[in-house]
Amino acid sequence: MPQAAVHAARAVPPKEPHPKEIVRLEAKVARLENELGKAQTVIEVQSRLSALLDQFATGGATSTGETK
C-alpha cells in the first residue's frame, strides 16, 4: 500500500468542538483582544512620552511648551 494511502486510512475526521469549549474560547479571545488594546495604548503613550522627553533633552521645547 502506498504511503499516502496508509495516512489517509488512519486519518480521523475532525470532531465538532463542544459548545462549552466554544464559549470558553470566545471568552478567551475577548479577554486577549482587550489586553491587546491596553498594550497598544501603553505602547502609544510610551512612544509619545519618549518623543517628548527627547525634545526636552535636546532643548527642542521651552518652559511654556513652545518648540524652537
Coordinates of C-alpha atoms in Angstrom, one line a residue:
M1 CA 0.0 0.0 0.0
P2 CA 1.4 3.4 -0.9
Q3 CA 2.4 5.7 2.0
A4 CA -0.2 8.3 1.2
A5 CA -2.9 5.6 1.3
V6 CA -1.8 4.5 4.7
H7 CA -2.0 8.0 6.1
A8 CA -5.4 8.5 4.5
A9 CA -6.7 5.3 6.0
R10 CA -5.6 6.4 9.5
A11 CA -7.0 9.9 9.2
V12 CA -9.7 10.7 11.7
P13 CA -12.2 13.3 10.7
P14 CA -12.2 16.4 12.9
K15 CA -14.8 16.5 15.7
E16 CA -17.2 19.3 16.1
P17 CA -16.0 21.4 19.1
H18 CA -18.1 21.1 22.2
P19 CA -20.3 24.1 22.8
K20 CA -18.7 24.7 26.2
E21 CA -15.3 24.8 24.6
I22 CA -16.6 27.3 22.0
V23 CA -17.9 29.6 24.8
R24 CA -14.6 29.2 26.7
L25 CA -12.5 30.1 23.6
E26 CA -14.7 33.0 22.7
A27 CA -14.3 34.4 26.2
K28 CA -10.6 33.9 26.0
V29 CA -10.4 35.7 22.6
A30 CA -12.4 38.6 24.0
R31 CA -10.1 38.8 27.1
L32 CA -7.0 38.7 24.9
E33 CA -8.3 41.3 22.5
N34 CA -9.0 43.6 25.5
E35 CA -5.4 43.0 26.8
L36 CA -4.0 43.7 23.3
G37 CA -5.9 47.0 23.2
K38 CA -4.5 48.0 26.5
A39 CA -0.9 47.0 25.4
Q40 CA -1.3 49.1 22.2
T41 CA -2.4 52.1 24.3
V42 CA 0.6 51.7 26.6
I43 CA 3.0 51.5 23.6
E44 CA 1.5 54.6 22.1
V45 CA 1.8 56.6 25.3
Q46 CA 5.4 55.4 25.8
S47 CA 6.2 56.5 22.3
R48 CA 4.7 59.9 22.8
L49 CA 6.5 60.3 26.2
S50 CA 9.8 59.2 24.7
A51 CA 9.4 61.8 21.9
L52 CA 8.5 64.5 24.5
L53 CA 11.5 63.6 26.7
D54 CA 13.7 63.7 23.7
Q55 CA 12.5 67.2 22.9
F56 CA 13.4 68.4 26.4
A57 CA 16.7 66.6 26.3
T58 CA 17.8 68.3 23.1
G59 CA 16.4 71.7 24.0
G60 CA 13.6 71.4 21.5
A61 CA 10.9 72.8 23.8
T62 CA 10.8 75.9 26.1
S63 CA 9.3 76.1 29.5
T64 CA 6.0 77.3 28.0
G65 CA 5.7 74.2 25.8
E66 CA 6.6 76.1 22.6
T67 CA 9.0 74.4 20.2
K68 CA 12.0 76.3 18.9

